C-alpha cells in the first residue's frame, strides 16, 4: 500500500500553514519530515492520517493494505498515550478489542508484537513501572498490533534521553527493514536531524510556514549499516541544519522588520 500526498495545502482561518505538498511513501520506506518549528509538520501528519481535511489537494492510499490490517495508517505520538491502569499487555490488547477477533488470535498478536518490541518479560507490568524508552516501545507495540501499512510518527523519541533514543532508533531501523510488499513504512516527523539521516530514505525539508517542500534529500546508504557517527551522515545532518537555519533566520528578520514598522 502506498500513501500519497497530492498537492496538499492547508490554512487555519487566515493563517496559511501548508503549501502544495506532494510525495509518496510505500512499504519498507521511511520519509522523514523536518523543518522549522510551526511550519506545519504535525498538521501534515494529521492530514495524511485522515484526522484533518486539507483545504486543497488530498491524501490518498493506493493498493491494498497488509492482510488483516485493522488500521492501515497508525499514529505513534511523543507522549506514548498509555493507559496507566492497564498493564503493558492490556494496553496492547485495547486496540484489538471490538474487532471481532477470537481470544486466540488476540493472544497470538499480543505475543508477537511484545516479542518484536522486546517487551515479552514486561507483559504484566504497569506503565509507571517502566522507563521512558520502554513506554515508547509499548506505544510502538500497540501501533504494530493493528497491522498497519504505515506508521505516522510525530517526534516519537523527543521525550527520551539521548541514550534511549539511540537504542530505540535501532529498533525502528529493524522494524522497517523487511522488503516484502507488506513491509512497514513510516512517515517520521522530527526535529532531530541525526534521527532523520539514520532512518530515512528521503527527507523532506519544509520551509518555514506556510510549509513548502524546500528540498528532498535522498539517502541511499543501507539503513542497517548506518552509524550515527558516520562522517557522511554527520555531514548530511549539518547540510540539513544549514537549510533550516537559513529559513528560521529569515523568519526572525521579517518579524524584526514588522516590529520596527509597528514601533
Ligand atoms: N487546530 C489549530 N487551529 C489553529 N491553528 C493551528 C492549529 N493547529 C496548528 N495551528 C497552527 O498552525 C501552525 C503549524 O502548526 P503545526 O503544529 O503543524 O507545526 P509543527 O511544524 O508541527 O510545529 P512544531 O515543530 O513546533 O511541532 C502553527 O502556527 C500552529 O500554531
Ligand atoms: Mg509538531
PDB file of C-alpha atoms and ligand atoms in Angstrom:
ATOM      1  CA  UNK A   1       0.000   0.000   0.000  1.00  0.00           C
ATOM      2  CA  UNK A   2       1.211   3.485  -0.809  1.00  0.00           C
ATOM      3  CA  UNK A   3       0.277   6.732   0.858  1.00  0.00           C
ATOM      4  CA  UNK A   4       0.263   9.678  -1.487  1.00  0.00           C
ATOM      5  CA  UNK A   5       0.230  13.365  -0.593  1.00  0.00           C
ATOM      6  CA  UNK A   6      -1.200  15.063  -3.646  1.00  0.00           C
ATOM      7  CA  UNK A   7      -0.717  18.841  -3.710  1.00  0.00           C
ATOM      8  CA  UNK A   8      -1.834  19.298  -0.112  1.00  0.00           C
ATOM      9  CA  UNK A   9      -2.424  22.856   1.087  1.00  0.00           C
ATOM     10  CA  UNK A  10      -3.967  23.977   4.348  1.00  0.00           C
ATOM     11  CA  UNK A  11      -4.763  27.082   6.372  1.00  0.00           C
ATOM     12  CA  UNK A  12      -6.242  27.752   9.787  1.00  0.00           C
ATOM     13  CA  UNK A  13      -8.507  30.710   9.154  1.00  0.00           C
ATOM     14  CA  UNK A  14      -6.286  33.414   7.684  1.00  0.00           C
ATOM     15  CA  UNK A  15      -3.081  31.555   8.609  1.00  0.00           C
ATOM     16  CA  UNK A  16      -1.645  29.555   5.687  1.00  0.00           C
ATOM     17  CA  UNK A  17       0.118  26.526   7.124  1.00  0.00           C
ATOM     18  CA  UNK A  18       0.956  24.172   4.257  1.00  0.00           C
ATOM     19  CA  UNK A  19       1.505  24.900   0.584  1.00  0.00           C
ATOM     20  CA  UNK A  20       1.479  22.375  -2.258  1.00  0.00           C
ATOM     21  CA  UNK A  21       2.982  19.320  -0.567  1.00  0.00           C
ATOM     22  CA  UNK A  22       3.364  16.223  -2.731  1.00  0.00           C
ATOM     23  CA  UNK A  23       5.230  12.983  -2.037  1.00  0.00           C
ATOM     24  CA  UNK A  24       4.593   9.261  -1.724  1.00  0.00           C
ATOM     25  CA  UNK A  25       5.701   6.588   0.715  1.00  0.00           C
ATOM     26  CA  UNK A  26       5.343   2.833   0.393  1.00  0.00           C
ATOM     27  CA  UNK A  27       6.279  -0.491   2.021  1.00  0.00           C
ATOM     28  CA  UNK A  28       9.723  -0.555   3.616  1.00  0.00           C
ATOM     29  CA  UNK A  29      10.246   3.164   3.032  1.00  0.00           C
ATOM     30  CA  UNK A  30      10.789   5.948   5.516  1.00  0.00           C
ATOM     31  CA  UNK A  31      10.066   9.558   4.642  1.00  0.00           C
ATOM     32  CA  UNK A  32      11.259  11.987   7.311  1.00  0.00           C
ATOM     33  CA  UNK A  33       9.755  15.443   7.570  1.00  0.00           C
ATOM     34  CA  UNK A  34      11.892  18.194   9.068  1.00  0.00           C
ATOM     35  CA  UNK A  35      11.539  21.953   9.165  1.00  0.00           C
ATOM     36  CA  UNK A  36      11.393  24.961  11.458  1.00  0.00           C
ATOM     37  CA  UNK A  37       9.043  24.905  14.423  1.00  0.00           C
ATOM     38  CA  UNK A  38       5.490  25.784  13.438  1.00  0.00           C
ATOM     39  CA  UNK A  39       5.977  25.072   9.721  1.00  0.00           C
ATOM     40  CA  UNK A  40       3.076  22.616   9.651  1.00  0.00           C
ATOM     41  CA  UNK A  41       4.673  19.190  10.192  1.00  0.00           C
ATOM     42  CA  UNK A  42       2.120  17.921  12.705  1.00  0.00           C
ATOM     43  CA  UNK A  43      -0.689  19.349  10.615  1.00  0.00           C
ATOM     44  CA  UNK A  44       0.612  17.482   7.581  1.00  0.00           C
ATOM     45  CA  UNK A  45       0.760  14.234   9.549  1.00  0.00           C
ATOM     46  CA  UNK A  46      -2.829  14.677  10.743  1.00  0.00           C
ATOM     47  CA  UNK A  47      -3.948  15.304   7.176  1.00  0.00           C
ATOM     48  CA  UNK A  48      -2.089  12.198   5.986  1.00  0.00           C
ATOM     49  CA  UNK A  49      -3.789  10.141   8.698  1.00  0.00           C
ATOM     50  CA  UNK A  50      -7.230  11.459   7.792  1.00  0.00           C
ATOM     51  CA  UNK A  51      -7.712  13.336  11.090  1.00  0.00           C
ATOM     52  CA  UNK A  52      -7.948  16.635   9.296  1.00  0.00           C
ATOM     53  CA  UNK A  53      -9.252  17.577   5.857  1.00  0.00           C
ATOM     54  CA  UNK A  54      -6.878  19.691   3.775  1.00  0.00           C
ATOM     55  CA  UNK A  55      -8.126  22.891   2.240  1.00  0.00           C
ATOM     56  CA  UNK A  56      -6.747  21.845  -1.149  1.00  0.00           C
ATOM     57  CA  UNK A  57      -5.265  18.657  -2.531  1.00  0.00           C
ATOM     58  CA  UNK A  58      -5.679  15.310  -0.853  1.00  0.00           C
ATOM     59  CA  UNK A  59      -4.079  12.399   0.941  1.00  0.00           C
ATOM     60  CA  UNK A  60      -4.875   9.093  -0.697  1.00  0.00           C
ATOM     61  CA  UNK A  61      -3.858   5.483  -0.471  1.00  0.00           C
ATOM     62  CA  UNK A  62      -3.134   3.252  -3.438  1.00  0.00           C
ATOM     63  CA  UNK A  63      -3.029  -0.520  -3.346  1.00  0.00           C
ATOM     64  CA  UNK A  64      -4.143  -2.986  -0.717  1.00  0.00           C
ATOM     65  CA  UNK A  65      -3.282  -2.690   2.985  1.00  0.00           C
ATOM     66  CA  UNK A  66      -1.492  -5.635   4.660  1.00  0.00           C
ATOM     67  CA  UNK A  67      -3.719  -8.677   5.046  1.00  0.00           C
ATOM     68  CA  UNK A  68      -5.920  -8.486   8.153  1.00  0.00           C
ATOM     69  CA  UNK A  69      -4.919  -4.873   8.786  1.00  0.00           C
ATOM     70  CA  UNK A  70      -7.197  -3.270  11.381  1.00  0.00           C
ATOM     71  CA  UNK A  71      -5.834   0.217  10.784  1.00  0.00           C
ATOM     72  CA  UNK A  72      -3.587   0.820   7.751  1.00  0.00           C
ATOM     73  CA  UNK A  73      -2.425   4.282   8.920  1.00  0.00           C
ATOM     74  CA  UNK A  74      -1.496   4.276  12.599  1.00  0.00           C
ATOM     75  CA  UNK A  75      -0.129   7.129  14.713  1.00  0.00           C
ATOM     76  CA  UNK A  76       2.682   6.992  17.256  1.00  0.00           C
ATOM     77  CA  UNK A  77       2.969  10.102  19.418  1.00  0.00           C
ATOM     78  CA  UNK A  78       5.683  11.646  21.534  1.00  0.00           C
ATOM     79  CA  UNK A  79       3.789  11.252  24.809  1.00  0.00           C
ATOM     80  CA  UNK A  80       3.118   7.484  24.459  1.00  0.00           C
ATOM     81  CA  UNK A  81      -0.559   7.894  25.462  1.00  0.00           C
ATOM     82  CA  UNK A  82      -0.710   4.693  27.519  1.00  0.00           C
ATOM     83  CA  UNK A  83      -3.493   3.885  29.964  1.00  0.00           C
ATOM     84  CA  UNK A  84      -1.863   3.805  33.433  1.00  0.00           C
ATOM     85  CA  UNK A  85      -4.379   1.331  34.865  1.00  0.00           C
ATOM     86  CA  UNK A  86      -3.699  -1.266  32.198  1.00  0.00           C
ATOM     87  CA  UNK A  87      -0.644  -3.487  32.036  1.00  0.00           C
ATOM     88  CA  UNK A  88       1.653  -3.480  29.021  1.00  0.00           C
ATOM     89  CA  UNK A  89      -0.298  -6.404  27.620  1.00  0.00           C
ATOM     90  CA  UNK A  90      -3.589  -4.679  28.471  1.00  0.00           C
ATOM     91  CA  UNK A  91      -2.560  -1.536  26.634  1.00  0.00           C
ATOM     92  CA  UNK A  92      -1.786  -3.538  23.510  1.00  0.00           C
ATOM     93  CA  UNK A  93      -4.935  -5.630  23.821  1.00  0.00           C
ATOM     94  CA  UNK A  94      -7.031  -2.482  23.984  1.00  0.00           C
ATOM     95  CA  UNK A  95      -6.556  -1.670  20.294  1.00  0.00           C
ATOM     96  CA  UNK A  96      -7.581  -5.204  19.329  1.00  0.00           C
ATOM     97  CA  UNK A  97     -10.865  -5.167  21.210  1.00  0.00           C
ATOM     98  CA  UNK A  98     -14.103  -4.666  19.320  1.00  0.00           C
ATOM     99  CA  UNK A  99     -12.787  -6.067  16.053  1.00  0.00           C
ATOM    100  CA  UNK A 100     -14.420  -9.471  16.440  1.00  0.00           C
ATOM    101  CA  UNK A 101     -11.107 -11.312  16.808  1.00  0.00           C
ATOM    102  CA  UNK A 102     -11.047 -14.625  18.645  1.00  0.00           C
ATOM    103  CA  UNK A 103      -9.304 -14.746  22.006  1.00  0.00           C
ATOM    104  CA  UNK A 104      -6.636 -16.967  20.471  1.00  0.00           C
ATOM    105  CA  UNK A 105      -5.983 -14.539  17.616  1.00  0.00           C
ATOM    106  CA  UNK A 106      -5.689 -11.655  20.090  1.00  0.00           C
ATOM    107  CA  UNK A 107      -3.317 -13.607  22.316  1.00  0.00           C
ATOM    108  CA  UNK A 108      -1.168 -14.501  19.340  1.00  0.00           C
ATOM    109  CA  UNK A 109      -0.963 -10.891  18.146  1.00  0.00           C
ATOM    110  CA  UNK A 110      -0.126  -9.590  21.615  1.00  0.00           C
ATOM    111  CA  UNK A 111       2.583 -12.231  21.972  1.00  0.00           C
ATOM    112  CA  UNK A 112       4.003 -11.399  18.559  1.00  0.00           C
ATOM    113  CA  UNK A 113       4.206  -7.616  18.962  1.00  0.00           C
ATOM    114  CA  UNK A 114       5.585  -7.807  22.508  1.00  0.00           C
ATOM    115  CA  UNK A 115       8.295 -10.081  21.224  1.00  0.00           C
ATOM    116  CA  UNK A 116       9.077  -7.759  18.301  1.00  0.00           C
ATOM    117  CA  UNK A 117       9.458  -4.843  20.693  1.00  0.00           C
ATOM    118  CA  UNK A 118      11.408  -6.902  23.277  1.00  0.00           C
ATOM    119  CA  UNK A 119       8.713  -6.494  25.920  1.00  0.00           C
ATOM    120  CA  UNK A 120       7.762 -10.133  26.481  1.00  0.00           C
ATOM    121  CA  UNK A 121       9.093 -10.127  30.032  1.00  0.00           C
ATOM    122  CA  UNK A 122       7.133  -6.994  30.881  1.00  0.00           C
ATOM    123  CA  UNK A 123       3.681  -8.103  29.723  1.00  0.00           C
ATOM    124  CA  UNK A 124       2.208  -7.854  33.236  1.00  0.00           C
ATOM    125  CA  UNK A 125       3.978  -4.625  34.168  1.00  0.00           C
ATOM    126  CA  UNK A 126       2.210  -1.275  34.517  1.00  0.00           C
ATOM    127  CA  UNK A 127       3.422   1.779  32.563  1.00  0.00           C
ATOM    128  CA  UNK A 128       4.567   3.666  35.664  1.00  0.00           C
ATOM    129  CA  UNK A 129       6.990   0.840  36.431  1.00  0.00           C
ATOM    130  CA  UNK A 130       8.685   1.273  33.050  1.00  0.00           C
ATOM    131  CA  UNK A 131      11.399   3.600  31.781  1.00  0.00           C
ATOM    132  CA  UNK A 132      10.501   6.178  29.119  1.00  0.00           C
ATOM    133  CA  UNK A 133      12.116   4.109  26.385  1.00  0.00           C
ATOM    134  CA  UNK A 134      10.135   1.040  27.367  1.00  0.00           C
ATOM    135  CA  UNK A 135       6.924   3.038  27.478  1.00  0.00           C
ATOM    136  CA  UNK A 136       7.501   4.178  23.942  1.00  0.00           C
ATOM    137  CA  UNK A 137       8.188   0.577  22.950  1.00  0.00           C
ATOM    138  CA  UNK A 138       4.731  -0.217  24.322  1.00  0.00           C
ATOM    139  CA  UNK A 139       3.395   2.634  22.173  1.00  0.00           C
ATOM    140  CA  UNK A 140       5.079   1.060  19.175  1.00  0.00           C
ATOM    141  CA  UNK A 141       3.883  -2.454  20.090  1.00  0.00           C
ATOM    142  CA  UNK A 142       0.330  -1.146  20.275  1.00  0.00           C
ATOM    143  CA  UNK A 143       0.727   0.510  16.875  1.00  0.00           C
ATOM    144  CA  UNK A 144       2.086  -2.704  15.343  1.00  0.00           C
ATOM    145  CA  UNK A 145      -0.763  -4.789  16.767  1.00  0.00           C
ATOM    146  CA  UNK A 146      -3.237  -3.386  14.261  1.00  0.00           C
ATOM    147  CA  UNK A 147      -1.008  -4.451  11.344  1.00  0.00           C
ATOM    148  CA  UNK A 148      -0.500  -1.001   9.875  1.00  0.00           C
ATOM    149  CA  UNK A 149       0.834  -0.374   6.391  1.00  0.00           C
ATOM    150  CA  UNK A 150       2.379   2.844   7.612  1.00  0.00           C
ATOM    151  CA  UNK A 151       3.270   4.350  10.956  1.00  0.00           C
ATOM    152  CA  UNK A 152       2.749   8.093  11.187  1.00  0.00           C
ATOM    153  CA  UNK A 153       5.224   9.186  13.831  1.00  0.00           C
ATOM    154  CA  UNK A 154       5.281  12.654  15.371  1.00  0.00           C
ATOM    155  CA  UNK A 155       8.515  13.210  17.301  1.00  0.00           C
ATOM    156  CA  UNK A 156       8.287   9.695  18.758  1.00  0.00           C
ATOM    157  CA  UNK A 157      11.640   9.859  20.532  1.00  0.00           C
ATOM    158  CA  UNK A 158      11.661  13.500  21.608  1.00  0.00           C
ATOM    159  CA  UNK A 159      10.670  12.831  25.202  1.00  0.00           C
ATOM    160  CA  UNK A 160      13.577  10.420  25.687  1.00  0.00           C
ATOM    161  CA  UNK A 161      17.183  10.897  26.713  1.00  0.00           C
ATOM    162  CA  UNK A 162      19.945  10.566  24.116  1.00  0.00           C
ATOM    163  CA  UNK A 163      20.999   7.014  25.003  1.00  0.00           C
ATOM    164  CA  UNK A 164      17.458   5.712  24.993  1.00  0.00           C
ATOM    165  CA  UNK A 165      16.814   7.450  21.670  1.00  0.00           C
ATOM    166  CA  UNK A 166      19.818   5.717  20.183  1.00  0.00           C
ATOM    167  CA  UNK A 167      18.542   2.296  21.318  1.00  0.00           C
ATOM    168  CA  UNK A 168      15.022   2.903  20.036  1.00  0.00           C
ATOM    169  CA  UNK A 169      16.467   4.113  16.767  1.00  0.00           C
ATOM    170  CA  UNK A 170      17.992   0.641  16.333  1.00  0.00           C
ATOM    171  CA  UNK A 171      14.544  -0.865  16.997  1.00  0.00           C
ATOM    172  CA  UNK A 172      12.904   1.386  14.411  1.00  0.00           C
ATOM    173  CA  UNK A 173      15.555   0.502  11.831  1.00  0.00           C
ATOM    174  CA  UNK A 174      14.764  -3.184  12.356  1.00  0.00           C
ATOM    175  CA  UNK A 175      11.027  -2.597  12.069  1.00  0.00           C
ATOM    176  CA  UNK A 176      11.256  -1.100   8.591  1.00  0.00           C
ATOM    177  CA  UNK A 177      13.899  -3.448   7.292  1.00  0.00           C
ATOM    178  CA  UNK A 178      11.592  -6.015   5.731  1.00  0.00           C
ATOM    179  CA  UNK A 179      11.284  -5.716   1.961  1.00  0.00           C
ATOM    180  CA  UNK A 180       8.080  -7.589   1.207  1.00  0.00           C
ATOM    181  CA  UNK A 181       5.050  -5.811  -0.279  1.00  0.00           C
ATOM    182  CA  UNK A 182       3.624  -5.863   3.263  1.00  0.00           C
ATOM    183  CA  UNK A 183       6.687  -4.353   4.913  1.00  0.00           C
ATOM    184  CA  UNK A 184       6.075  -1.454   7.224  1.00  0.00           C
ATOM    185  CA  UNK A 185       6.596   2.116   6.006  1.00  0.00           C
ATOM    186  CA  UNK A 186       6.904   5.307   8.029  1.00  0.00           C
ATOM    187  CA  UNK A 187       6.349   8.997   7.852  1.00  0.00           C
ATOM    188  CA  UNK A 188       8.631  10.325  10.549  1.00  0.00           C
ATOM    189  CA  UNK A 189       8.346  13.902  11.795  1.00  0.00           C
ATOM    190  CA  UNK A 190      11.360  15.002  13.802  1.00  0.00           C
ATOM    191  CA  UNK A 191      13.361  17.993  14.995  1.00  0.00           C
ATOM    192  CA  UNK A 192      16.345  15.732  15.310  1.00  0.00           C
ATOM    193  CA  UNK A 193      18.308  15.715  12.068  1.00  0.00           C
ATOM    194  CA  UNK A 194      20.536  12.859  13.244  1.00  0.00           C
ATOM    195  CA  UNK A 195      17.421  10.700  13.530  1.00  0.00           C
ATOM    196  CA  UNK A 196      16.332  11.777  10.066  1.00  0.00           C
ATOM    197  CA  UNK A 197      19.602  10.741   8.419  1.00  0.00           C
ATOM    198  CA  UNK A 198      19.781   7.458  10.361  1.00  0.00           C
ATOM    199  CA  UNK A 199      16.304   6.326   9.443  1.00  0.00           C
ATOM    200  CA  UNK A 200      15.016   7.929   6.261  1.00  0.00           C
ATOM    201  CA  UNK A 201      15.194   7.067   2.597  1.00  0.00           C
ATOM    202  CA  UNK A 202      14.010  10.557   1.784  1.00  0.00           C
ATOM    203  CA  UNK A 203      13.973  13.670   3.933  1.00  0.00           C
ATOM    204  CA  UNK A 204      11.531  16.424   3.077  1.00  0.00           C
ATOM    205  CA  UNK A 205      12.855  19.747   4.272  1.00  0.00           C
ATOM    206  CA  UNK A 206       9.926  22.080   4.737  1.00  0.00           C
ATOM    207  CA  UNK A 207      10.262  25.841   4.576  1.00  0.00           C
ATOM    208  CA  UNK A 208       9.006  27.991   7.399  1.00  0.00           C
ATOM    209  CA  UNK A 209       5.239  28.461   7.492  1.00  0.00           C
ATOM    210  CA  UNK A 210       3.475  28.009   5.169  1.00  0.00           C
ATOM    211  CA  UNK A 211       5.456  24.782   4.824  1.00  0.00           C
ATOM    212  CA  UNK A 212       6.520  24.005   1.266  1.00  0.00           C
ATOM    213  CA  UNK A 213       8.917  21.226   0.261  1.00  0.00           C
ATOM    214  CA  UNK A 214      12.091  23.241   0.047  1.00  0.00           C
ATOM    215  CA  UNK A 215      14.273  20.287  -0.735  1.00  0.00           C
ATOM    216  CA  UNK A 216      14.069  16.491  -0.825  1.00  0.00           C
ATOM    217  CA  UNK A 217      17.248  14.836   0.362  1.00  0.00           C
ATOM    218  CA  UNK A 218      17.727  11.193  -0.612  1.00  0.00           C
ATOM    219  CA  UNK A 219      19.868   8.856   1.487  1.00  0.00           C
ATOM    220  CA  UNK A 220      20.777   5.615  -0.214  1.00  0.00           C
ATOM    221  CA  UNK A 221      23.141   4.025   2.325  1.00  0.00           C
ATOM    222  CA  UNK A 222      21.844   0.709   3.692  1.00  0.00           C
ATOM    223  CA  UNK A 223      19.792   1.629   6.750  1.00  0.00           C
ATOM    224  CA  UNK A 224      21.117  -1.192   8.885  1.00  0.00           C
ATOM    225  CA  UNK A 225      24.722  -0.222   8.181  1.00  0.00           C
ATOM    226  CA  UNK A 226      24.271   3.447   9.104  1.00  0.00           C
ATOM    227  CA  UNK A 227      26.054   4.605  12.258  1.00  0.00           C
ATOM    228  CA  UNK A 228      25.295   7.865  13.987  1.00  0.00           C
ATOM    229  CA  UNK A 229      28.982   8.880  13.891  1.00  0.00           C
ATOM    230  CA  UNK A 230      29.375   8.053  10.181  1.00  0.00           C
ATOM    231  CA  UNK A 231      31.131  11.137   8.696  1.00  0.00           C
ATOM    232  CA  UNK A 232      28.912  11.074   5.598  1.00  0.00           C
ATOM    233  CA  UNK A 233      25.736  11.114   7.687  1.00  0.00           C
ATOM    234  CA  UNK A 234      27.074  13.758  10.046  1.00  0.00           C
ATOM    235  CA  UNK A 235      27.747  15.948   7.011  1.00  0.00           C
ATOM    236  CA  UNK A 236      24.225  15.369   5.646  1.00  0.00           C
ATOM    237  CA  UNK A 237      22.735  16.326   9.006  1.00  0.00           C
ATOM    238  CA  UNK A 238      24.822  19.521   9.030  1.00  0.00           C
ATOM    239  CA  UNK A 239      23.659  20.386   5.499  1.00  0.00           C
ATOM    240  CA  UNK A 240      20.058  19.884   6.587  1.00  0.00           C
ATOM    241  CA  UNK A 241      20.615  22.151   9.555  1.00  0.00           C
ATOM    242  CA  UNK A 242      22.050  24.864   7.265  1.00  0.00           C
ATOM    243  CA  UNK A 243      18.913  24.709   5.103  1.00  0.00           C
ATOM    244  CA  UNK A 244      16.614  25.008   8.100  1.00  0.00           C
ATOM    245  CA  UNK A 245      18.691  27.664   9.835  1.00  0.00           C
ATOM    246  CA  UNK A 246      18.617  29.939   6.790  1.00  0.00           C
ATOM    247  CA  UNK A 247      14.838  29.800   6.839  1.00  0.00           C
ATOM    248  CA  UNK A 248      14.496  30.335  10.560  1.00  0.00           C
ATOM    249  CA  UNK A 249      16.842  33.320  10.375  1.00  0.00           C
ATOM    250  CA  UNK A 250      14.772  34.821   7.551  1.00  0.00           C
ATOM    251  CA  UNK A 251      11.604  34.403   9.606  1.00  0.00           C
ATOM    252  CA  UNK A 252      13.276  36.170  12.530  1.00  0.00           C
ATOM    253  CA  UNK A 253      14.369  39.054  10.300  1.00  0.00           C
ATOM    254  CA  UNK A 254      10.856  39.513   8.935  1.00  0.00           C
ATOM    255  CA  UNK A 255       9.473  39.572  12.443  1.00  0.00           C
ATOM    256  CA  UNK A 256      12.067  42.205  13.405  1.00  0.00           C
ATOM    257  CA  UNK A 257      11.049  44.317  10.354  1.00  0.00           C
ATOM    258  CA  UNK A 258       7.393  44.156  11.354  1.00  0.00           C
ATOM    259  CA  UNK A 259       8.277  45.236  14.875  1.00  0.00           C
ATOM    260  CA  UNK A 260      10.322  48.154  13.513  1.00  0.00           C
ATOM    261  CA  UNK A 261       7.405  49.285  11.354  1.00  0.00           C
ATOM    262  CA  UNK A 262       4.969  48.916  14.267  1.00  0.00           C
ATOM    263  CA  UNK A 263       7.330  50.799  16.558  1.00  0.00           C
TER     264      UNK A 263
HETATM  265  N1  LIG B   1      -6.038  23.440  15.304  1.00  0.00           N
HETATM  266  C1  LIG B   1      -5.387  24.559  15.015  1.00  0.00           C
HETATM  267  N2  LIG B   1      -6.008  25.733  14.916  1.00  0.00           N
HETATM  268  C2  LIG B   1      -5.343  26.875  14.613  1.00  0.00           C
HETATM  269  N3  LIG B   1      -4.027  26.929  14.367  1.00  0.00           N
HETATM  270  C3  LIG B   1      -3.332  25.791  14.448  1.00  0.00           C
HETATM  271  C4  LIG B   1      -3.960  24.556  14.777  1.00  0.00           C
HETATM  272  N4  LIG B   1      -3.030  23.580  14.772  1.00  0.00           N
HETATM  273  C5  LIG B   1      -1.869  24.203  14.466  1.00  0.00           C
HETATM  274  N5  LIG B   1      -2.039  25.507  14.267  1.00  0.00           N
HETATM  275  C6  LIG B   1      -1.012  26.484  13.861  1.00  0.00           C
HETATM  276  O1  LIG B   1      -0.523  26.045  12.605  1.00  0.00           O
HETATM  277  C7  LIG B   1       0.889  26.198  12.528  1.00  0.00           C
HETATM  278  C8  LIG B   1       1.525  24.849  12.239  1.00  0.00           C
HETATM  279  O2  LIG B   1       1.364  24.022  13.374  1.00  0.00           O
HETATM  280  P1  LIG B   1       1.970  22.555  13.455  1.00  0.00           P
HETATM  281  O3  LIG B   1       1.666  22.059  14.807  1.00  0.00           O
HETATM  282  O4  LIG B   1       1.512  21.765  12.304  1.00  0.00           O
HETATM  283  O5  LIG B   1       3.522  22.885  13.288  1.00  0.00           O
HETATM  284  P2  LIG B   1       4.778  21.937  13.541  1.00  0.00           P
HETATM  285  O6  LIG B   1       5.668  22.075  12.359  1.00  0.00           O
HETATM  286  O7  LIG B   1       4.325  20.577  13.913  1.00  0.00           O
HETATM  287  O8  LIG B   1       5.456  22.668  14.784  1.00  0.00           O
HETATM  288  P3  LIG B   1       6.448  22.024  15.885  1.00  0.00           P
HETATM  289  O9  LIG B   1       7.756  21.826  15.179  1.00  0.00           O
HETATM  290  O10 LIG B   1       6.566  23.114  16.918  1.00  0.00           O
HETATM  291  O11 LIG B   1       5.838  20.775  16.395  1.00  0.00           O
HETATM  292  C9  LIG B   1       1.324  26.829  13.835  1.00  0.00           C
HETATM  293  O12 LIG B   1       1.430  28.213  13.652  1.00  0.00           O
HETATM  294  C10 LIG B   1       0.186  26.494  14.780  1.00  0.00           C
HETATM  295  O13 LIG B   1       0.053  27.485  15.764  1.00  0.00           O
HETATM  296 MG1  LIG B   2       4.556  19.414  15.658  1.00  0.00          MG
END
